[in-house]
Short mmCIF file of C-alpha atoms and ligand atoms in Angstrom, two decimals:
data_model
loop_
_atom_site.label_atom_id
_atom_site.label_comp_id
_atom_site.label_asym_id
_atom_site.label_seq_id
_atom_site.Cartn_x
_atom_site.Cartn_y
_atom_site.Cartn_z
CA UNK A 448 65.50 89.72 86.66
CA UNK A 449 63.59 92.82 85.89
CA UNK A 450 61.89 92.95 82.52
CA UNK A 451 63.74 95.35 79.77
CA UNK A 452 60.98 97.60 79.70
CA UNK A 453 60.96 98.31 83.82
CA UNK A 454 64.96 98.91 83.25
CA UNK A 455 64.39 101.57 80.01
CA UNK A 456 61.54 103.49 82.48
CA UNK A 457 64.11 103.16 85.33
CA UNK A 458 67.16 104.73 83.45
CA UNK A 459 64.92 107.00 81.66
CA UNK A 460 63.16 108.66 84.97
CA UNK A 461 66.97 109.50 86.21
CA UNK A 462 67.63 110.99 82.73
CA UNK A 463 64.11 112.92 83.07
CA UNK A 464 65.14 114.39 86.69
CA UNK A 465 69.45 114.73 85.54
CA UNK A 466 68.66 118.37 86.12
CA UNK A 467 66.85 117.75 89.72
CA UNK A 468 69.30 115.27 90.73
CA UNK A 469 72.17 117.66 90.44
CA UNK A 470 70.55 120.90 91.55
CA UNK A 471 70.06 118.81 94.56
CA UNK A 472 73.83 117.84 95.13
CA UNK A 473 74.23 121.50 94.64
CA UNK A 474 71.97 122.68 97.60
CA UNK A 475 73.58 119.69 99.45
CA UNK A 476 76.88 121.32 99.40
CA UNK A 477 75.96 124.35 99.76
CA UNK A 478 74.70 123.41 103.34
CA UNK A 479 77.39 123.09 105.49
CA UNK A 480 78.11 119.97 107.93
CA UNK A 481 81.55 120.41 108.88
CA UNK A 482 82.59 117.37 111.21
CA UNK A 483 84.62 118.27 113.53
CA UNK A 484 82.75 120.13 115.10
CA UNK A 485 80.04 118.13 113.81
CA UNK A 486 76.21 119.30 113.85
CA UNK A 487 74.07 117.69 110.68
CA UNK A 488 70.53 119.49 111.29
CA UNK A 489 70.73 121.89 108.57
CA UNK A 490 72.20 119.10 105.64
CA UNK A 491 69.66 116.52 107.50
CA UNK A 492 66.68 118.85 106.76
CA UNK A 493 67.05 119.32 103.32
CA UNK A 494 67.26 115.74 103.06
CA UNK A 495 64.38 115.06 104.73
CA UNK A 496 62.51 117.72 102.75
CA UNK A 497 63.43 115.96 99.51
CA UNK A 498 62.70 112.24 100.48
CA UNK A 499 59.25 114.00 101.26
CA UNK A 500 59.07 116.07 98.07
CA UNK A 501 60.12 113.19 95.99
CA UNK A 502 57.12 110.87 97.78
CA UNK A 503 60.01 108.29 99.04
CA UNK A 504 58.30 107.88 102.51
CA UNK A 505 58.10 109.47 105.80
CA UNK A 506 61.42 110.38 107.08
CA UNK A 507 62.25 109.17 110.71
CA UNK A 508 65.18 111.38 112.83
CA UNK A 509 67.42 109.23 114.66
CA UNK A 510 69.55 111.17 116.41
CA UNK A 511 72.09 110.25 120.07
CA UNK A 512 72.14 114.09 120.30
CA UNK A 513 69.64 116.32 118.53
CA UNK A 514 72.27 118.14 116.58
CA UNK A 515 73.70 115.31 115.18
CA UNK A 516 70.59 113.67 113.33
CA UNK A 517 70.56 110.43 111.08
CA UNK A 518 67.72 110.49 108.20
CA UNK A 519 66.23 107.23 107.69
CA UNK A 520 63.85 106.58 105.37
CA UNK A 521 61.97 102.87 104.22
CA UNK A 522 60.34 102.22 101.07
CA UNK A 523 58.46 99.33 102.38
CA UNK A 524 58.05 96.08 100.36
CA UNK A 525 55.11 93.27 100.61
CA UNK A 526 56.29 90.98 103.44
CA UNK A 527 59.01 88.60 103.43
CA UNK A 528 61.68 90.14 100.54
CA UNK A 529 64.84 91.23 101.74
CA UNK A 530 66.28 94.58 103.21
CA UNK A 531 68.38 96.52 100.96
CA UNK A 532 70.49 99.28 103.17
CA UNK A 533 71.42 102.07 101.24
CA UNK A 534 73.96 103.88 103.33
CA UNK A 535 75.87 107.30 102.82
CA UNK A 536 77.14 109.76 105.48
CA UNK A 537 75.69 113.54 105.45
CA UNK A 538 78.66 115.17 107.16
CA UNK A 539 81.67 116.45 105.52
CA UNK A 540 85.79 117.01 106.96
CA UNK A 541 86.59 121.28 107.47
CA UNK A 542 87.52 122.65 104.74
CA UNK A 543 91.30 122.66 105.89
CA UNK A 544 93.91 124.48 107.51
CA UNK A 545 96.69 124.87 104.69
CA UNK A 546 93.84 123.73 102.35
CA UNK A 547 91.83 126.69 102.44
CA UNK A 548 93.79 128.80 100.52
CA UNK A 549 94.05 125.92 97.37
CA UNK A 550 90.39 126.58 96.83
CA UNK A 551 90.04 128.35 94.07
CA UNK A 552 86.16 128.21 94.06
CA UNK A 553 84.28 129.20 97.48
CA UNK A 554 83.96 125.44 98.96
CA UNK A 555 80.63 125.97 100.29
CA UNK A 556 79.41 127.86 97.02
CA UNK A 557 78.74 124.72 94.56
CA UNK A 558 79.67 125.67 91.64
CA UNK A 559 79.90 123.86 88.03
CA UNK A 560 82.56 124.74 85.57
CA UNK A 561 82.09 122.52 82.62
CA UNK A 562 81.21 118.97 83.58
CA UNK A 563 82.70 119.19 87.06
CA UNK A 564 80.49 120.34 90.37
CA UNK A 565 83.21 121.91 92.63
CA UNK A 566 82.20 122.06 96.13
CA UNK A 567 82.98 120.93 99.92
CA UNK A 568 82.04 117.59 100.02
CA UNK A 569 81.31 117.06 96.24
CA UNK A 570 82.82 114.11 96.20
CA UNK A 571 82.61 112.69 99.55
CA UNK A 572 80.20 112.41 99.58
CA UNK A 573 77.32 114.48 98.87
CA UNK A 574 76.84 113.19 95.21
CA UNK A 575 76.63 109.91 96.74
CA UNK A 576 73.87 110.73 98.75
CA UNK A 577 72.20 112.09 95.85
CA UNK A 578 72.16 109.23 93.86
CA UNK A 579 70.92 106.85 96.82
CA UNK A 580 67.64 109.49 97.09
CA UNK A 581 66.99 109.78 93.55
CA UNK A 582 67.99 106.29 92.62
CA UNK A 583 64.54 105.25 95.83
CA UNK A 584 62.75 108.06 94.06
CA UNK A 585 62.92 106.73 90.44
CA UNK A 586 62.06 103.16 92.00
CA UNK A 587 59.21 104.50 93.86
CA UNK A 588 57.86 105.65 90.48
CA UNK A 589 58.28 103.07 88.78
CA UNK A 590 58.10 100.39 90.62
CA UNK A 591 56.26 101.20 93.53
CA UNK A 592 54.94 97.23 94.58
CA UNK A 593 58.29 95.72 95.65
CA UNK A 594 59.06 92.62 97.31
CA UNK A 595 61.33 94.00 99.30
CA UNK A 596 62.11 96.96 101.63
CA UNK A 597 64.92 99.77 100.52
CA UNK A 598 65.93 101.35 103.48
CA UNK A 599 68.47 104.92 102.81
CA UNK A 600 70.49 105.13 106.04
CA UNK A 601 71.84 108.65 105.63
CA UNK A 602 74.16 109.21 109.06
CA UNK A 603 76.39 111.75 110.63
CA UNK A 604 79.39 111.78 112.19
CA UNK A 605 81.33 109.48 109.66
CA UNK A 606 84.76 111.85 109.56
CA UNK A 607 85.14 111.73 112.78
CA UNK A 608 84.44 108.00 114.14
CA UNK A 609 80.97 107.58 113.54
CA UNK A 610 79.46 107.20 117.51
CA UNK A 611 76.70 109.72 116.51
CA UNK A 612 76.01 107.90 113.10
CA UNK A 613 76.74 104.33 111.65
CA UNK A 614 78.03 102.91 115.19
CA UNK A 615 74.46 104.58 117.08
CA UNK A 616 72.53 103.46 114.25
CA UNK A 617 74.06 99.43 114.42
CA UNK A 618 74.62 99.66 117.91
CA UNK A 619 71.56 101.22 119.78
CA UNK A 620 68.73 101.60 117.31
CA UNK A 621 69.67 98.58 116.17
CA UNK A 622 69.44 99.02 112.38
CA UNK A 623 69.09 95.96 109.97
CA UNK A 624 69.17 94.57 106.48
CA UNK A 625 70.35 91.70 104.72
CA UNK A 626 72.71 93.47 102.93
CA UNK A 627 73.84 97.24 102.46
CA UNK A 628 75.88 99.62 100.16
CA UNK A 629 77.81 102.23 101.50
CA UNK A 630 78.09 105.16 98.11
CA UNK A 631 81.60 106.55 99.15
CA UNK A 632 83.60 107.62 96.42
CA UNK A 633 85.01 104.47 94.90
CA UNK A 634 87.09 105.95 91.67
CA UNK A 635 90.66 106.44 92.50
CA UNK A 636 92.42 107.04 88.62
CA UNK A 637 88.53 107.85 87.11
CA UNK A 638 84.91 108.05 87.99
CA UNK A 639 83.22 104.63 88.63
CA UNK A 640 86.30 102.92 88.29
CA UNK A 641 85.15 100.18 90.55
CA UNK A 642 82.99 98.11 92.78
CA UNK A 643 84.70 98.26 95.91
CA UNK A 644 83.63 95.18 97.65
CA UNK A 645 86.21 95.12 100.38
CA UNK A 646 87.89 97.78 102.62
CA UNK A 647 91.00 98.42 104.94
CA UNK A 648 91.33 98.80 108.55
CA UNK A 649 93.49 100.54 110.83
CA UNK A 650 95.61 100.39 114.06
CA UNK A 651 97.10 103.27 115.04
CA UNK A 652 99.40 103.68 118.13
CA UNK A 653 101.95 105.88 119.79
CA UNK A 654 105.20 104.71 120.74
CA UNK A 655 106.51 106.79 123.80
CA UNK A 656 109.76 106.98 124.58
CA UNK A 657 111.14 107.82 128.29
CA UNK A 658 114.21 109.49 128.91
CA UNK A 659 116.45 111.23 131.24
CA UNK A 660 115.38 114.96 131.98
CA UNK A 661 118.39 117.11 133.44
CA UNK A 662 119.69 119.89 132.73
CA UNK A 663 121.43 119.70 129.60
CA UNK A 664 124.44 121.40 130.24
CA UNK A 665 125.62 118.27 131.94
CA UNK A 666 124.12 115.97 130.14
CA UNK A 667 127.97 114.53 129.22
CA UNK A 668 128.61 113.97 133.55
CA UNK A 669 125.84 111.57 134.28
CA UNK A 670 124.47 108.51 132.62
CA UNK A 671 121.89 110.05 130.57
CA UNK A 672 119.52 108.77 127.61
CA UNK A 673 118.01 111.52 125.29
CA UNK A 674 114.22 110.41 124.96
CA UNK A 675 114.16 111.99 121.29
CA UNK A 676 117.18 110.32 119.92
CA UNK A 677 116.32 107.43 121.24
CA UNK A 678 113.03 107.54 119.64
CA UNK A 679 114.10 108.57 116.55
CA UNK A 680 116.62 105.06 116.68
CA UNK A 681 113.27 103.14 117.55
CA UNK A 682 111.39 104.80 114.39
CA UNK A 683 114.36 104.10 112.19
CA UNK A 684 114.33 100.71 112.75
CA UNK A 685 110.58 100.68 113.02
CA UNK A 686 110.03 102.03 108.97
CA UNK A 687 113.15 99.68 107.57
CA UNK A 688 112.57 96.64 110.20
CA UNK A 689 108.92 95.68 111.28
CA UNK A 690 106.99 92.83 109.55
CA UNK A 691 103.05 93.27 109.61
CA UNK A 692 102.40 89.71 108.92
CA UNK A 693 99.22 88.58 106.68
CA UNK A 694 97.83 86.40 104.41
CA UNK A 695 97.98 87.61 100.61
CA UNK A 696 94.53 89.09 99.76
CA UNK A 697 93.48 89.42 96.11
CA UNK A 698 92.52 92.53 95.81
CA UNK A 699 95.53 94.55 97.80
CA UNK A 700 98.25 93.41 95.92
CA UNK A 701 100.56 95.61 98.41
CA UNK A 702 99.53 94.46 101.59
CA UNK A 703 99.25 96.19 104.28
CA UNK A 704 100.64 100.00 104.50
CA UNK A 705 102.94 101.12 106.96
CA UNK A 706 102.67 104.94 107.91
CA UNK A 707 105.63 105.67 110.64
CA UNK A 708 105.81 108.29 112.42
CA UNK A 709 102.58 110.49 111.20
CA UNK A 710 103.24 112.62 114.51
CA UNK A 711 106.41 112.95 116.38
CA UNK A 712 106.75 114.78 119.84
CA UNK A 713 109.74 115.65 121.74
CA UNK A 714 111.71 118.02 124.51
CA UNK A 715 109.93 120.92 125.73
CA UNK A 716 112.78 123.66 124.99
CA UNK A 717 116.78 124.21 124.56
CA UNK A 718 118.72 123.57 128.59
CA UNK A 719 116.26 120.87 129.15
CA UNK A 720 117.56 116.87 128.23
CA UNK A 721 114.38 115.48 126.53
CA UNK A 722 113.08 113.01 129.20
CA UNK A 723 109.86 112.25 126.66
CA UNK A 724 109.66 111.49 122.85
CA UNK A 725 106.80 109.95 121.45
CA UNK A 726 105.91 108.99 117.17
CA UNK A 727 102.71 107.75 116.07
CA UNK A 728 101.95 105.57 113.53
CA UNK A 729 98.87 104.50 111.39
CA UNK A 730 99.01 101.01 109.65
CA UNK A 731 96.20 99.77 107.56
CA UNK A 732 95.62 95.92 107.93
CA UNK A 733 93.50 94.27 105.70
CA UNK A 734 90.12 92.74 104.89
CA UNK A 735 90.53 89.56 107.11
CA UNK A 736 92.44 91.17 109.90
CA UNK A 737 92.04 92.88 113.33
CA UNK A 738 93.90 95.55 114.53
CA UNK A 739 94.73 93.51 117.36
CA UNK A 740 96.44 90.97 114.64
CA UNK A 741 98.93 94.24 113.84
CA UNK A 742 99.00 94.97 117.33
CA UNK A 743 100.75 91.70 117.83
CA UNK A 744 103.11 92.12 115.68
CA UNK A 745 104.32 95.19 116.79
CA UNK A 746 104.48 94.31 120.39
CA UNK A 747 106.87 91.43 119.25
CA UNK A 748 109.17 93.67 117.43
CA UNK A 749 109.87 96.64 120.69
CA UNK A 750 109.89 93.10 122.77
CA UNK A 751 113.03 92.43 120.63
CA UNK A 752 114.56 96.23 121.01
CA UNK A 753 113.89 95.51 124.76
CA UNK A 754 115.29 92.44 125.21
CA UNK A 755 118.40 93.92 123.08
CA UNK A 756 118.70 97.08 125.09
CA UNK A 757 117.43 96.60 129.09
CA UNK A 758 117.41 100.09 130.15
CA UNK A 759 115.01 100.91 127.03
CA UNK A 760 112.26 102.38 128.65
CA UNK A 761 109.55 102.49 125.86
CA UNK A 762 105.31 101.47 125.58
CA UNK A 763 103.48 101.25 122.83
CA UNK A 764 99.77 103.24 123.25
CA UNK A 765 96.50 102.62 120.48
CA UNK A 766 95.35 105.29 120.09
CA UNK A 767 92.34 105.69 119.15
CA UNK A 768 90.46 102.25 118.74
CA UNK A 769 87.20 101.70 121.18
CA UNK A 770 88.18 98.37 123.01
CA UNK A 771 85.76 95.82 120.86
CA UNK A 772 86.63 96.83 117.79
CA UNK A 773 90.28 96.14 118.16
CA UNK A 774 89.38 92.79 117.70
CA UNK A 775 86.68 93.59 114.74
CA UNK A 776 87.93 91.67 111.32
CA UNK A 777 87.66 94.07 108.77
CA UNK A 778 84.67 93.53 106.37
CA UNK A 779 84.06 92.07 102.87
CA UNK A 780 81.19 90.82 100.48
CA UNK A 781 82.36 88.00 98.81
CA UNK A 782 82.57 88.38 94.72
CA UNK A 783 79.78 85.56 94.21
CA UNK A 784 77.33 87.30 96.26
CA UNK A 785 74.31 87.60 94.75
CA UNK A 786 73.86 91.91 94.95
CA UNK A 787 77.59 92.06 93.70
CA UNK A 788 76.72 90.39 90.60
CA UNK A 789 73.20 92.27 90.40
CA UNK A 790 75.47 95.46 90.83
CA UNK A 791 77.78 94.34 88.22
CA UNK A 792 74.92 93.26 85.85
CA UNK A 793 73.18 97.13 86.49
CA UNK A 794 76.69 98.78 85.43
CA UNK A 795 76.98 96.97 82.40
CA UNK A 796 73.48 97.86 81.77
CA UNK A 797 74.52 101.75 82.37
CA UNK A 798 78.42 101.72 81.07
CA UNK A 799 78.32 98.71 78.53
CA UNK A 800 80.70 96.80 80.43
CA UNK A 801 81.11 95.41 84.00
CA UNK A 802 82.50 97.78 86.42
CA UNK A 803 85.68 95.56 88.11
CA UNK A 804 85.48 94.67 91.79
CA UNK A 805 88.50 96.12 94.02
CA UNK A 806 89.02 96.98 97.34
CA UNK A 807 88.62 100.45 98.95
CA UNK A 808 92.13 102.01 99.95
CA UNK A 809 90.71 103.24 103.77
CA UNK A 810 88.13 102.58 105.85
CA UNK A 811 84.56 102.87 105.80
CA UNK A 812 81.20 102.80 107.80
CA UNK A 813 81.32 99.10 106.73
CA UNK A 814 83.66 98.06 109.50
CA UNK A 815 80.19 99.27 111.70
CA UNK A 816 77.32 98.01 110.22
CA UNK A 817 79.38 95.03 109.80
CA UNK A 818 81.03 94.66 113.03
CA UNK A 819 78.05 95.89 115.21
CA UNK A 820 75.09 95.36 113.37
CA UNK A 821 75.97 92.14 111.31
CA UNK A 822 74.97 93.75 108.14
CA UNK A 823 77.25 92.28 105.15
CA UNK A 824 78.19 95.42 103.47
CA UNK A 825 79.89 97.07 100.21
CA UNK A 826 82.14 99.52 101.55
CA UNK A 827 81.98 101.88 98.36
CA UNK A 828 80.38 102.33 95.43
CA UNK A 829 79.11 105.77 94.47
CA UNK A 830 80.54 108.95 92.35
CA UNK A 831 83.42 110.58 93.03
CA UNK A 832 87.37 110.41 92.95
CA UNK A 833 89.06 109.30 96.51
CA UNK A 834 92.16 111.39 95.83
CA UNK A 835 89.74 114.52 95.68
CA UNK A 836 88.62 113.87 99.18
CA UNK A 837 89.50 116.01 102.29
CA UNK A 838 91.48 118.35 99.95
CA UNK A 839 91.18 121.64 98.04
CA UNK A 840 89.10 122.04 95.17
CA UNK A 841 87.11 118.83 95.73
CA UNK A 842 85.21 118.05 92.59
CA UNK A 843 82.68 115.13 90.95
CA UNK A 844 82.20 114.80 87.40
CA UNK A 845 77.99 115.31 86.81
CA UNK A 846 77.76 112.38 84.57
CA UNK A 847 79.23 110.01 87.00
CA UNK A 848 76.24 111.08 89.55
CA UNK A 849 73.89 110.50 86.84
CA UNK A 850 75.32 106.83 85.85
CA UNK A 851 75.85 105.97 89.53
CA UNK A 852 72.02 107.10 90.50
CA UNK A 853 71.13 104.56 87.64
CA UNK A 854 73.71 101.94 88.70
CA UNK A 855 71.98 101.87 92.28
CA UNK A 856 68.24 102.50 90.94
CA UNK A 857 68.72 99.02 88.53
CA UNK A 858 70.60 97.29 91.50
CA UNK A 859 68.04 98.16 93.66
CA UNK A 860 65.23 97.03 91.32
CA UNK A 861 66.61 93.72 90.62
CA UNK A 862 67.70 92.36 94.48
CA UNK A 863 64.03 93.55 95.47
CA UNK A 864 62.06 92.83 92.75
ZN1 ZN B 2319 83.27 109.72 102.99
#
């Protein structure tokens, strides 16, 4: 346990550099890193510039393509405390097809109205970033003789599936720590609204649908099956009839969400009997699962429309999953871990009360570090509003950067002290 004193300097030095710390989110956003198409050396030099500036340590480029760099950067510790990963991805989503007109600020102009920074990537998760830095740069200052090592994994590539960032990181340079934070966005009704200690997974699939293609004009003369109706039947049934089985989890009350149909596809043009129809679907399985687990399930249930209806001529393609991790279980920290309770301990310290523990709605990086590189990690826990991400005037409150930078500066002080 740090000593009061160490704690006061701690929360003090962020209060000191409040100004710095958000004139830096500012010049983050204003540096654009739109994923797809995805090229981080502009946003990944002006983080290595700070982490210099701010006397963190040497910044090391690790990067599977040059234009798509990871920043890492170690505050090294005497020998033998633990590693403390402090993750958070550089890149950002486009700023949106029917989006782009919603913004009613320029999206890569940061701009502050009141106590709100409006800006691509505000919220996802730029802020977050800057509260990792500055939360290494107050410890460096004022405690610069750790036990420990703090290592700030800033990545790419995290909007669009992460090969370039978390997954090359975990995977090839193999990157490692006894525990790691990711700072996504964890507020979904307010800022800080929880410790996010747990996240969701997801399979997603295409169900194609094969028909008879003829003209249609005589479509009533021959035994025929239209490959859109017939899909449309199937996704019917799929949305009122299929059972995702899993065990009750804690923290997601709901289960797991069933998103039907997120894409549909279907006959080419009027004359022509649709001899292909095809619906995708995204479900997101939960902390304890593997998409394979949902993948199962499924199978079962168009097994059973089969096995009703012979001639049904219907497969069921994932879409999108890289073979292994169909069969990754989709991470959590347990609540008695030791950093969760440090991290709870540090936001009582800042807030005056505990921030809850709760699960992250989506997905993270987590489901990487933790699936490929073994790291135990907390899939989100940094400033911002979920709902605000990937949408128009994307926003983060400034005091919620300032509280999270001291959340993760007293966190950081106490697990490697
Ligand atoms: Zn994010």
């Amino acid at each position: 346990m740090p000593s009061e004193d160490m704690q006061r300097q701690v929360v003090s030095w962020v209060d000191d550099h409040r100004d710095s710390l958000i004139d830096f989110t500012c010049d983050l956003v204003a540096t654009p890193s739109v994923n797809p198409p995805g090229d981080e050396r502009a946003v990944a030099d002006v983080v290595a510039a700070r982490l210099k500036k701010l006397e963190i340590g040497e910044p090391e480029i690790v990067a599977k393509e040059p234009h798509r760099p990871n920043v890492l950067c170690r505050m090294k510790g005497a020998d033998g405390g633990p590693v403390l990963c402090y993750n958070g991805h550089i890149d950002t989503k486009p700023v949106g097809d029917g989006a782009a007109d919603d913004w009613e600020t320029d999206p890569l102009t940061p701009t502050i109205i009141g106590d709100r920074l409006y800006g691509l990537g505000s919220t996802d998760m730029k802020s977050g970033v800057a509260s990792l830095i500055y939360a290494s740069a107050a410890l460096r200052a004022v405690a610069p003789t750790l036990r420990g090592d703090l290592l700030l994994a800033l990545t790419a590539d995290e909007e669009t599936g992460s090969g370039y960032g978390a997954i090359h990181l975990a995977n090839d340079y193999g990157l490692k720590a006894d525990i790691a934070l990711i700072a996504e966005p964890s507020g979904v009704r307010r800022e800080l609204e929880q410790i996010c200690i747990a996240s969701r997974g997801t399979f997603a699939f295409e169900v194609r649908v094969r028909g008879t293609q003829m003209h249609s004009s005589i479509s009533d003369q021959f035994p025929s099956v239209n490959a859109s109706v017939k899909m449309a039947e199937i996704l019917a049934r799929m949305q009122h009839e299929l059972v995702v089985r899993h065990d009750p989890h804690p923290l997601y009350p709901g289960g797991v969400t069933r998103n039907v149909g997120v894409m549909v596809n279907g006959g080419v043009w009027y004359g022509v009997y649709p001899g292909e129809a095809s619906f995708a679907c995204d479900i997101r399985i939960l902390p304890g699962m593997t998409p394979a687990d949902a993948q199962r399930d499924v199978e079962a249930f168009v097994d059973g429309l089969r096995a009703a209806d012979p001639d049904l001529d219907v497969e069921i393609v994932s879409a999108i999953h890289r073979a292994e991790s169909m069969t990754m279980v989709q991470p959590e920290v347990p609540a008695d871990d030791p950093f969760v309770r440090i991290l709870q301990d540090a936001s009582a310290t800042v807030t005056g009360e505990p921030i809850p523990l709760g699960g992250f709605a989506g997905g993270t990086d987590a489901i990487f570090l933790h699936g490929y590189g073994g790291i135990p990690t907390i899939p989100a826990f940094g400033p911002g509003l979920l709902p605000l991400a990937h949408g128009a005037n994307e926003y983060v409150g400034l005091e919620s950067i300032v509280q999270a930078c001291k959340i993760h500066a007293l966190a950081a002080l106490a697990y490697l002290e």
